[in-house]
Tab-separated table of C-alpha atoms in Angstrom:
chain	number	residue	atom	x	y	z
A	1	MET	CA	17.814	7.441	27.589
A	2	LEU	CA	20.235	5.748	26.972
A	3	LEU	CA	19.237	2.128	26.741
A	4	PHE	CA	16.345	3.950	25.050
A	5	ILE	CA	18.229	4.471	22.029
A	6	ILE	CA	21.188	0.975	21.405
A	7	GLU	CA	17.990	-0.440	22.109
A	8	ILE	CA	16.490	1.311	19.437
A	9	ILE	CA	19.255	0.908	16.581
A	10	ILE	CA	19.594	-2.724	17.672
A	11	MET	CA	15.694	-2.269	15.234
A	12	ILE	CA	16.383	-0.835	13.163
A	13	LEU	CA	20.137	-2.298	11.852
A	14	ALA	CA	17.691	-5.440	12.554
A	15	ILE	CA	15.223	-4.867	9.582
A	16	LEU	CA	17.732	-3.018	7.522
A	17	LEU	CA	19.709	-6.338	7.369
A	18	GLY	CA	16.323	-9.049	6.967
A	19	LEU	CA	14.782	-6.072	4.377
A	20	ARG	CA	18.724	-6.714	2.349
A	21	THR	CA	19.122	-9.662	3.078
A	22	ALA	CA	16.569	-11.580	1.850
A	23	GLY	CA	13.397	-8.579	1.734
A	24	ALA	CA	9.797	-8.286	4.158
A	25	LEU	CA	11.061	-12.271	4.816
A	26	GLY	CA	14.149	-11.112	5.797
A	27	CYS	CA	13.093	-8.122	7.431
A	28	GLY	CA	10.276	-10.339	9.905
A	29	ILE	CA	13.504	-13.020	10.646
A	30	PHE	CA	15.288	-10.632	11.650
A	31	ALA	CA	12.995	-8.621	13.808
A	32	ILE	CA	12.143	-11.843	15.656
A	33	VAL	CA	15.858	-12.781	15.756
A	34	ALA	CA	15.617	-9.285	17.479
A	35	GLN	CA	13.140	-9.502	19.859
A	36	LEU	CA	15.286	-12.504	21.477
A	37	ILE	CA	17.544	-9.884	22.069
A	38	MET	CA	15.561	-7.335	23.880
A	39	ILE	CA	14.058	-9.753	25.720
A	40	PHE	CA	17.597	-11.575	27.463
A	41	GLY	CA	19.760	-9.550	26.853
A	42	PHE	CA	18.176	-6.005	27.781
A	43	GLN	CA	15.345	-8.089	29.916
A	44	LEU	CA	12.585	-6.450	28.704
A	45	PRO	CA	8.739	-8.188	29.279
A	46	PRO	CA	7.848	-9.502	25.803
A	47	GLY	CA	5.023	-7.224	24.621
A	48	SER	CA	1.826	-8.629	21.418
A	49	ALA	CA	1.838	-9.808	18.349
A	50	PRO	CA	0.029	-8.335	16.198
A	51	VAL	CA	-1.889	-11.878	15.678
A	52	THR	CA	-4.989	-9.543	13.947
A	53	ALA	CA	-2.935	-8.459	10.882
A	54	VAL	CA	-0.916	-11.277	10.567
A	55	LEU	CA	-4.664	-13.637	10.463
A	56	ILE	CA	-5.784	-10.528	7.514
A	57	ILE	CA	-2.922	-10.621	5.569
A	58	LEU	CA	-3.422	-13.843	4.800
A	59	SER	CA	-5.919	-13.915	4.230
A	60	ILE	CA	-6.469	-10.974	1.959
A	61	GLY	CA	-3.426	-13.058	0.826
A	62	ILE	CA	-5.140	-16.272	0.083
A	63	ALA	CA	-7.970	-14.396	-1.738
A	64	GLY	CA	-5.854	-12.518	-3.559
A	65	GLY	CA	-3.350	-15.817	-4.697
A	66	THR	CA	-6.623	-17.783	-6.175
A	67	LEU	CA	-8.575	-15.292	-8.369
A	68	GLN	CA	-4.616	-14.964	-10.003
A	69	ALA	CA	-4.585	-18.487	-10.107
A	70	THR	CA	-8.027	-18.581	-11.548
A	71	GLY	CA	-7.019	-16.334	-14.290
A	72	GLY	CA	-8.761	-13.467	-12.247
A	73	ILE	CA	-6.174	-11.029	-11.914
A	74	ASP	CA	-5.218	-11.589	-16.205
A	75	TYR	CA	-9.391	-10.984	-16.502
A	76	LEU	CA	-9.301	-7.194	-15.021
A	77	VAL	CA	-5.726	-6.500	-16.632
A	78	TYR	CA	-7.184	-7.905	-20.298
A	79	ILE	CA	-9.603	-4.915	-18.844
A	80	ALA	CA	-7.525	-2.462	-17.637
A	81	SER	CA	-6.005	-2.259	-21.075
A	82	ARG	CA	-8.579	-1.771	-23.083
A	83	VAL	CA	-10.336	1.026	-21.604
A	84	ILE	CA	-6.619	3.099	-21.150
A	85	GLU	CA	-5.597	2.088	-25.447
A	86	ARG	CA	-8.639	3.553	-26.088
A	87	PHE	CA	-8.419	6.758	-24.311
A	88	PRO	CA	-4.583	7.227	-26.124
A	89	LYS	CA	-3.890	10.954	-25.541
A	90	SER	CA	-5.642	11.052	-21.979
A	91	ILE	CA	-2.891	8.253	-20.979
A	92	ILE	CA	-1.235	10.493	-18.273
A	93	PHE	CA	-4.474	10.697	-16.819
A	94	ILE	CA	-6.353	7.716	-17.643
A	95	ALA	CA	-3.983	5.310	-17.421
A	96	PRO	CA	-3.200	6.607	-13.338
A	97	MET	CA	-7.439	6.579	-12.650
A	98	ILE	CA	-7.465	2.581	-13.759
A	99	VAL	CA	-3.958	1.447	-11.700
A	100	PHE	CA	-6.411	3.265	-8.702
A	101	VAL	CA	-9.549	1.658	-9.683
A	102	PHE	CA	-7.746	-2.248	-10.337
A	103	VAL	CA	-5.553	-2.080	-6.499
A	104	PHE	CA	-7.462	0.033	-5.021
A	105	GLY	CA	-9.950	-2.916	-5.759
A	106	ILE	CA	-7.662	-5.568	-5.575
A	107	GLY	CA	-5.614	-4.622	-2.901
A	108	THR	CA	-2.040	-4.940	-4.483
A	109	ALA	CA	0.540	-2.465	-6.533
A	110	ASN	CA	1.070	-6.371	-8.979
A	111	ILE	CA	-1.555	-5.377	-11.288
A	112	ALA	CA	0.544	-1.761	-11.981
A	113	LEU	CA	3.367	-4.460	-13.347
A	114	SER	CA	1.406	-6.525	-15.648
A	115	LEU	CA	-0.026	-2.674	-16.766
A	116	GLU	CA	2.717	-0.879	-17.172
A	117	PRO	CA	4.374	-1.972	-20.420
A	118	ILE	CA	0.222	-1.062	-22.203
A	119	ILE	CA	0.702	2.435	-20.622
A	120	ALA	CA	4.415	3.345	-22.696
A	121	LYS	CA	3.523	1.531	-25.277
A	122	THR	CA	-0.231	3.688	-25.565
A	123	ALA	CA	2.154	6.618	-24.571
A	124	GLN	CA	4.380	6.246	-27.758
A	125	LYS	CA	2.039	5.672	-29.861
A	126	ALA	CA	0.312	8.437	-29.038
A	127	ARG	CA	4.052	11.138	-29.064
A	128	ILE	CA	3.627	10.864	-24.951
A	129	GLN	CA	7.565	10.484	-23.927
A	130	PRO	CA	6.072	6.993	-21.745
A	131	LYS	CA	7.836	8.880	-18.104
A	132	ARG	CA	4.889	11.385	-17.886
A	133	ALA	CA	2.350	8.342	-18.142
A	134	LEU	CA	4.658	6.000	-15.758
A	135	THR	CA	5.589	7.945	-13.121
A	136	ALA	CA	2.219	9.071	-12.961
A	137	SER	CA	0.288	5.486	-12.933
A	138	VAL	CA	3.809	3.687	-10.186
A	139	LEU	CA	2.966	7.023	-7.514
A	140	THR	CA	-0.962	6.746	-7.734
A	141	ALA	CA	-0.284	2.561	-6.961
A	142	ASN	CA	0.990	3.827	-4.371
A	143	LEU	CA	-1.930	6.351	-3.214
A	144	ALA	CA	-4.335	3.715	-4.025
A	145	LEU	CA	-3.097	0.856	-2.524
A	146	LEU	CA	-3.494	2.417	1.384
A	147	CYS	CA	-7.011	3.232	0.710
A	148	SER	CA	-7.686	-0.431	-0.242
A	149	PRO	CA	-9.254	-2.763	2.482
A	150	ALA	CA	-7.261	-5.181	0.746
A	151	ALA	CA	-4.333	-3.917	0.909
A	152	SER	CA	-2.015	-5.883	3.593
A	153	ALA	CA	-0.373	-2.072	5.176
A	154	THR	CA	-3.882	-0.614	5.548
A	155	ALA	CA	-5.454	-3.976	6.590
A	156	TYR	CA	-2.544	-3.308	10.106
A	157	ILE	CA	-3.443	-0.364	9.619
A	158	ILE	CA	-7.091	0.006	9.841
A	159	SER	CA	-5.912	-2.811	12.412
A	160	VAL	CA	-4.151	-1.155	15.341
A	161	LEU	CA	-6.507	2.698	14.601
A	162	ALA	CA	-9.560	-0.269	15.201
A	163	GLY	CA	-8.249	0.541	18.945
A	164	TYR	CA	-8.521	3.433	19.253
A	165	GLU	CA	-11.937	3.933	17.799
A	166	ILE	CA	-10.813	5.099	14.124
A	167	SER	CA	-13.554	2.927	11.961
A	168	MET	CA	-12.986	2.215	8.114
A	169	GLY	CA	-15.489	4.173	7.259
A	170	LYS	CA	-13.713	6.580	9.647
A	171	TYR	CA	-10.441	5.752	7.537
A	172	LEU	CA	-11.254	6.533	4.145
A	173	SER	CA	-13.402	9.213	4.270
A	174	ILE	CA	-10.760	10.738	4.676
A	175	VAL	CA	-8.133	9.205	2.423
A	176	LEU	CA	-9.844	8.282	-0.148
A	177	PRO	CA	-10.913	11.869	-1.102
A	178	THR	CA	-7.132	13.288	-0.188
A	179	ALA	CA	-6.072	9.991	-2.663
A	180	LEU	CA	-8.510	10.557	-5.617
A	181	ILE	CA	-7.506	14.449	-4.854
A	182	SER	CA	-3.649	13.872	-4.910
A	183	MET	CA	-3.849	11.010	-8.043
A	184	LEU	CA	-5.893	14.717	-10.183
A	185	MET	CA	-3.323	16.975	-9.376
A	186	LEU	CA	0.153	14.251	-9.496
A	187	SER	CA	-1.364	14.105	-13.321
A	188	THR	CA	-2.253	17.399	-13.752
A	189	PHE	CA	1.871	17.459	-12.591
A	190	CYS	CA	3.156	15.301	-15.257
A	191	THR	CA	1.073	17.067	-17.584
A	192	PHE	CA	2.411	20.159	-17.447
A	193	VAL	CA	6.093	19.608	-16.336
A	194	GLY	CA	7.570	18.460	-19.483
A	195	ARG	CA	5.438	18.682	-21.362
A	196	LYS	CA	7.315	19.945	-23.930
A	197	GLU	CA	9.786	16.695	-23.701
A	198	HIS	CA	7.351	15.235	-26.912
A	199	VAL	CA	8.687	11.771	-29.090
A	200	ARG	CA	10.503	14.282	-31.315
A	201	ASP	CA	11.586	12.176	-34.222
A	202	GLU	CA	9.810	9.326	-35.977
A	203	SER	CA	12.895	7.092	-34.861
A	204	GLU	CA	12.355	8.032	-31.141
A	205	ARG	CA	8.965	6.748	-31.862
A	206	LEU	CA	9.643	3.631	-33.302
A	207	VAL	CA	11.921	1.839	-30.902
A	208	GLN	CA	10.809	-0.426	-31.399
A	209	MET	CA	9.139	-1.682	-28.359
A	210	PRO	CA	8.227	-5.253	-27.666
A	211	GLU	CA	4.718	-6.444	-28.067
A	212	VAL	CA	2.190	-7.280	-25.306
A	213	GLU	CA	1.281	-9.989	-25.260
A	214	ILE	CA	-2.097	-9.823	-23.660
A	215	LYS	CA	-4.871	-13.303	-23.391
A	216	ASN	CA	-8.623	-12.073	-23.792
A	217	ASP	CA	-10.181	-15.030	-24.189
A	218	PHE	CA	-12.229	-15.975	-20.500
A	219	SER	CA	-14.156	-18.250	-19.815
A	220	LEU	CA	-17.547	-17.123	-17.935
A	221	LYS	CA	-16.292	-18.756	-14.536
A	222	VAL	CA	-13.220	-16.527	-15.043
A	223	LYS	CA	-15.917	-13.520	-14.972
A	224	ILE	CA	-17.398	-14.649	-12.223
A	225	GLY	CA	-14.906	-15.678	-10.178
A	226	VAL	CA	-13.756	-11.271	-10.496
A	227	ILE	CA	-16.661	-10.008	-9.683
A	228	SER	CA	-17.502	-12.464	-6.339
A	229	PHE	CA	-13.984	-11.178	-5.575
A	230	LEU	CA	-14.925	-7.300	-6.182
A	231	LEU	CA	-18.144	-7.932	-4.050
A	232	CYS	CA	-16.458	-9.236	-1.237
A	233	VAL	CA	-14.225	-6.341	-1.213
A	234	MET	CA	-17.815	-3.975	-1.526
A	235	GLY	CA	-19.262	-5.958	1.572
A	236	ILE	CA	-15.998	-5.412	3.124
A	237	LEU	CA	-16.769	-1.402	2.670
A	238	THR	CA	-20.071	-1.421	3.797
A	239	PHE	CA	-19.530	-2.920	6.914
A	240	GLY	CA	-16.785	-0.910	7.450
A	241	ILE	CA	-18.623	2.417	6.191
A	242	PHE	CA	-21.803	1.614	8.134
A	243	PRO	CA	-20.195	-0.255	11.218
A	244	ASN	CA	-23.353	-1.050	12.646
A	245	LEU	CA	-25.099	-3.187	10.523
A	246	MET	CA	-22.892	-5.100	12.347
A	247	PRO	CA	-23.640	-8.833	14.016
A	248	GLN	CA	-23.961	-8.625	17.297
A	249	PHE	CA	-25.344	-11.391	20.046
A	250	ASN	CA	-26.519	-11.478	23.826
A	251	VAL	CA	-23.738	-14.135	25.253
A	252	ASN	CA	-23.971	-13.973	28.976
A	253	GLY	CA	-25.546	-10.966	29.537
A	254	ASP	CA	-23.188	-8.762	27.074
A	255	VAL	CA	-22.959	-7.313	23.763
A	256	VAL	CA	-20.656	-8.902	21.605
A	257	LYS	CA	-19.867	-7.780	18.625
A	258	VAL	CA	-18.416	-8.701	15.550
A	259	GLU	CA	-14.918	-7.179	14.929
A	260	MET	CA	-14.216	-5.196	11.442
A	261	THR	CA	-11.081	-7.448	11.189
A	262	GLU	CA	-12.975	-10.061	11.687
A	263	ILE	CA	-15.069	-9.455	8.832
A	264	VAL	CA	-12.334	-8.720	6.404
A	265	GLN	CA	-11.014	-12.212	7.215
A	266	PHE	CA	-14.851	-13.569	6.349
A	267	PHE	CA	-15.575	-11.849	3.032
A	268	MET	CA	-11.608	-12.548	1.892
A	269	TYR	CA	-12.203	-16.084	2.379
A	270	LEU	CA	-15.955	-16.389	0.884
A	271	SER	CA	-14.304	-14.158	-2.195
A	272	ALA	CA	-11.092	-18.297	-1.708
A	273	THR	CA	-14.109	-20.417	-2.045
A	274	ILE	CA	-16.106	-19.223	-4.421
A	275	ASN	CA	-13.863	-19.468	-7.224
A	276	LEU	CA	-12.169	-22.349	-5.223
A	277	LEU	CA	-16.092	-24.127	-6.722
A	278	LEU	CA	-16.160	-22.052	-10.150
A	279	ILE	CA	-12.412	-23.875	-10.771
A	280	LYS	CA	-10.928	-26.466	-10.021
A	281	ILE	CA	-6.412	-25.928	-9.986
A	282	ASN	CA	-4.056	-26.620	-8.392
A	283	THR	CA	-3.418	-25.677	-4.933
A	284	SER	CA	0.145	-24.908	-5.931
A	285	ASP	CA	0.160	-22.302	-7.770
A	286	ILE	CA	-2.879	-20.723	-5.268
A	287	LEU	CA	0.907	-20.919	-2.542
A	288	SER	CA	3.331	-20.026	-5.973
A	289	SER	CA	1.454	-16.710	-7.548
A	290	ASN	CA	3.357	-13.309	-6.745
A	291	ILE	CA	-0.591	-12.407	-5.056
A	292	THR	CA	0.450	-14.879	-1.989
A	293	GLN	CA	4.092	-14.841	-1.750
A	294	SER	CA	4.281	-11.010	-1.377
A	295	ALA	CA	1.037	-10.914	1.271
A	296	MET	CA	3.851	-13.176	3.043
A	297	GLY	CA	6.072	-10.841	2.691
A	298	ALA	CA	4.351	-8.772	4.463
A	299	LEU	CA	2.986	-10.468	6.388
A	300	PHE	CA	6.650	-11.327	8.328
A	301	ALA	CA	7.104	-7.170	7.667
A	302	VAL	CA	4.116	-6.643	10.542
A	303	LEU	CA	5.278	-9.473	12.577
A	304	GLY	CA	8.457	-9.180	12.405
A	305	PRO	CA	9.058	-5.209	13.478
A	306	GLY	CA	5.760	-5.010	14.915
A	307	TRP	CA	6.031	-7.554	17.749
A	308	LEU	CA	9.537	-6.127	18.240
A	309	GLY	CA	8.227	-2.162	17.614
A	310	ALA	CA	5.584	-3.800	20.325
A	311	THR	CA	8.121	-4.795	23.238
A	312	ILE	CA	10.562	-2.270	22.780
A	313	PHE	CA	7.820	1.341	22.232
A	314	ASN	CA	5.593	-0.404	25.279
A	315	ALA	CA	8.295	-1.317	28.099
A	316	PRO	CA	7.701	0.817	30.881
A	317	HIS	CA	10.387	2.438	31.576
A	318	ASN	CA	10.791	3.086	27.548
A	319	LEU	CA	6.956	4.225	27.589
A	320	LYS	CA	7.253	6.898	30.006
A	321	ILE	CA	10.888	8.194	28.217
A	322	LEU	CA	8.243	8.209	24.799
A	323	LYS	CA	5.267	10.361	26.608
A	324	ASN	CA	7.480	12.875	28.696
A	325	ASP	CA	10.579	13.488	27.136
A	326	ILE	CA	9.810	12.618	23.408
A	327	GLY	CA	6.194	13.219	23.022
A	328	SER	CA	6.694	16.470	25.240
A	329	ILE	CA	8.849	18.145	21.689
A	330	ILE	CA	6.320	16.480	19.255
A	331	SER	CA	3.495	18.141	20.837
A	332	GLU	CA	5.572	21.394	20.861
A	333	VAL	CA	6.348	20.342	17.065
A	334	PRO	CA	3.993	18.542	15.874
A	335	TRP	CA	4.942	17.960	12.041
A	336	LEU	CA	8.070	16.299	13.059
A	337	VAL	CA	6.168	12.577	12.888
A	338	ILE	CA	5.532	13.891	8.953
A	339	ILE	CA	8.989	13.436	8.499
A	340	LEU	CA	9.982	11.031	11.316
A	341	VAL	CA	7.874	8.651	8.736
A	342	SER	CA	8.455	10.141	6.081
A	343	VAL	CA	12.329	9.037	6.589
A	344	VAL	CA	11.577	6.215	7.940
A	345	ALA	CA	9.451	5.250	4.756
A	346	MET	CA	12.400	5.440	2.679
A	347	ILE	CA	14.425	4.084	4.200
A	348	VAL	CA	12.402	1.067	5.190
A	349	ILE	CA	10.657	0.879	1.730
A	350	SER	CA	7.811	-1.730	2.551
A	351	GLN	CA	4.465	0.775	3.388
A	352	THR	CA	3.271	-2.751	5.430
A	353	ALA	CA	7.205	-2.487	7.301
A	354	THR	CA	7.129	0.759	7.933
A	355	ALA	CA	3.302	0.668	9.479
A	356	SER	CA	4.421	-1.885	11.188
A	357	ILE	CA	7.382	0.737	12.938
A	358	MET	CA	5.860	3.926	13.009
A	359	VAL	CA	2.512	3.363	13.674
A	360	PRO	CA	3.141	1.496	17.742
A	361	ILE	CA	5.714	4.525	17.835
A	362	VAL	CA	3.094	7.408	17.064
A	363	MET	CA	0.908	6.188	19.456
A	364	SER	CA	3.385	5.463	21.840
A	365	LEU	CA	4.196	9.123	20.946
A	366	GLY	CA	0.679	10.570	21.973
A	367	ILE	CA	-0.369	12.324	18.993
A	368	PRO	CA	-3.817	11.917	17.514
A	369	PRO	CA	-4.985	8.443	15.490
A	370	ILE	CA	-6.866	11.627	13.173
A	371	TYR	CA	-3.477	12.757	13.140
A	372	PHE	CA	-1.959	10.125	11.450
A	373	VAL	CA	-5.108	8.538	9.443
A	374	ALA	CA	-4.525	12.537	7.652
A	375	MET	CA	-0.830	12.310	7.370
A	376	VAL	CA	-0.993	8.605	5.796
A	377	GLN	CA	0.715	8.522	2.405
A	378	THR	CA	3.719	10.133	3.912
A	379	LEU	CA	4.054	5.824	3.737
A	380	ASN	CA	4.709	5.339	0.276
A	381	VAL	CA	8.225	7.782	0.457
A	382	ASN	CA	9.995	4.839	-1.101
A	383	PHE	CA	10.932	6.072	-4.436
A	384	VAL	CA	14.484	7.781	-3.705
A	385	ILE	CA	15.780	4.461	-3.086
A	386	PRO	CA	15.091	2.619	-6.038
A	387	ALA	CA	14.440	-0.720	-4.878
A	388	GLN	CA	10.523	-0.145	-5.580
A	389	PRO	CA	9.017	-3.552	-8.404
A	390	THR	CA	6.536	-0.998	-10.520
A	391	LEU	CA	9.104	2.061	-10.418
A	392	LEU	CA	12.524	-0.420	-11.041
A	393	PHE	CA	10.608	-2.212	-14.016
A	394	ALA	CA	9.131	1.439	-15.201
A	395	VAL	CA	12.938	2.213	-16.183
A	396	GLU	CA	13.009	-0.715	-17.542
A	397	LEU	CA	10.189	-0.674	-20.633
A	398	ASP	CA	10.620	3.084	-20.942
A	399	GLU	CA	12.936	2.179	-24.893
A	400	THR	CA	13.621	5.301	-25.058
A	401	GLY	CA	16.049	6.248	-22.000
A	402	ARG	CA	13.677	9.097	-20.494
A	403	THR	CA	12.387	7.235	-17.558
A	404	ARG	CA	15.015	6.533	-14.304
A	405	PRO	CA	15.068	6.146	-11.456
A	406	THR	CA	15.061	9.858	-10.300
A	407	SER	CA	11.988	10.391	-13.053
A	408	PHE	CA	9.620	9.660	-9.274
A	409	MET	CA	11.261	11.845	-6.989
A	410	ILE	CA	10.919	15.100	-7.694
A	411	PRO	CA	7.067	14.252	-8.365
A	412	GLY	CA	6.442	11.630	-6.225
A	413	PHE	CA	7.904	14.098	-3.581
A	414	PHE	CA	4.767	17.068	-4.772
A	415	VAL	CA	1.830	14.445	-4.410
A	416	ILE	CA	3.160	13.100	-0.869
A	417	THR	CA	3.291	16.486	-0.017
A	418	VAL	CA	-0.109	17.603	-1.649
A	419	SER	CA	-1.442	14.303	0.384
A	420	VAL	CA	-0.207	15.194	3.462
A	421	ILE	CA	-1.700	19.133	2.935
A	422	THR	CA	-5.737	17.487	1.670
A	423	GLY	CA	-5.148	15.687	4.368
A	424	PHE	CA	-5.331	18.000	7.293
A	425	VAL	CA	-7.480	20.178	5.517
A	426	ILE	CA	-10.604	17.273	4.565
A	427	LYS	CA	-10.295	16.388	8.519
A	428	THR	CA	-11.029	20.023	9.628
A	429	ILE	CA	-13.658	19.704	6.720
A	430	LEU	CA	-14.986	16.904	8.523
A	431	GLY	CA	-14.708	18.279	12.088
A	432	TYR	CA	-12.819	15.157	13.518
């Protein structure tokens, strides 16, 4: 048991040091170095690297980066901004809804960064405190991320759960309605909590906010590229919800099916191919795009901790401790897993990195996979330590000074609590 605890401490220190040194990329690199310590120092047999998840994240990064490089993301931001500005009085509900739709469709919270200036400006014009709309939108982006088939965190979770016979359709049947209900509850919460905090006077209302310049001239090819990307995402959803549509082949008497993890990659690369055929761009623009760079970070955040975790938690003596000692406690008090995942998410911040650390642990403890699906939004307890880009940008944007790093904590814990309760209710209703 003592050695097991030491190994976990080394794992945590490596991940935290990596995050502090070089973000998600450092997290992965330092975790791989810790892998050497486990193999040569503690004589643990090497676990399996999460190759499938890495390949999925790579495909998502290339597809999203291509869309961004061709101007598709700018076009989506333009559409979203038009909708948000059209309903200023309902900004606390409309902005999160738009953010949800676009993060769900694109698979990255980066698009929320582009929308935050429009949200803040529209709220001020409507004499509504920007804090309320910004808080709801930032937290909603996180909710949507764990529903999107084009998000790296979701891709990793689904790739792991596929080994436990949980399809994307089954995953989304719980997570998607949970997120939508939680989003509406969050908007309601932000509407009534602090409702007296309207922009108090003309001088505050007219705080000089920078004009938001949004490109509004897009070629037909850019629009077709966006549509093709969204259709590819719909293709992934279709095969995920209806797995019987998967092609299958008879090879030497054995039935071989195309896996969902492969379908995700096929459609993501199809989207990238269409965009590259439509618009001639420099390939370096793809690699330097925010989406591709974020995906590369997420890739290492999965590869390092996931590989290290597989080595530590699948070692025979450690697996015995997990199942017999810790597992017996968790089986009696299963809600401890919710707290455990939340605490790790609070420290690690990245949903993908947290998932790569905690999913193998939760599965090793003998927790039913569907239980984890119901509580998956606990991966979003990443607002306590103010390091998330969307959160920090929202604080910077609000010229009234009302949005502070701590402004997200109460609404954040509220929406996580609602999502966990809702997740288990939906799980029960569906009979899982």
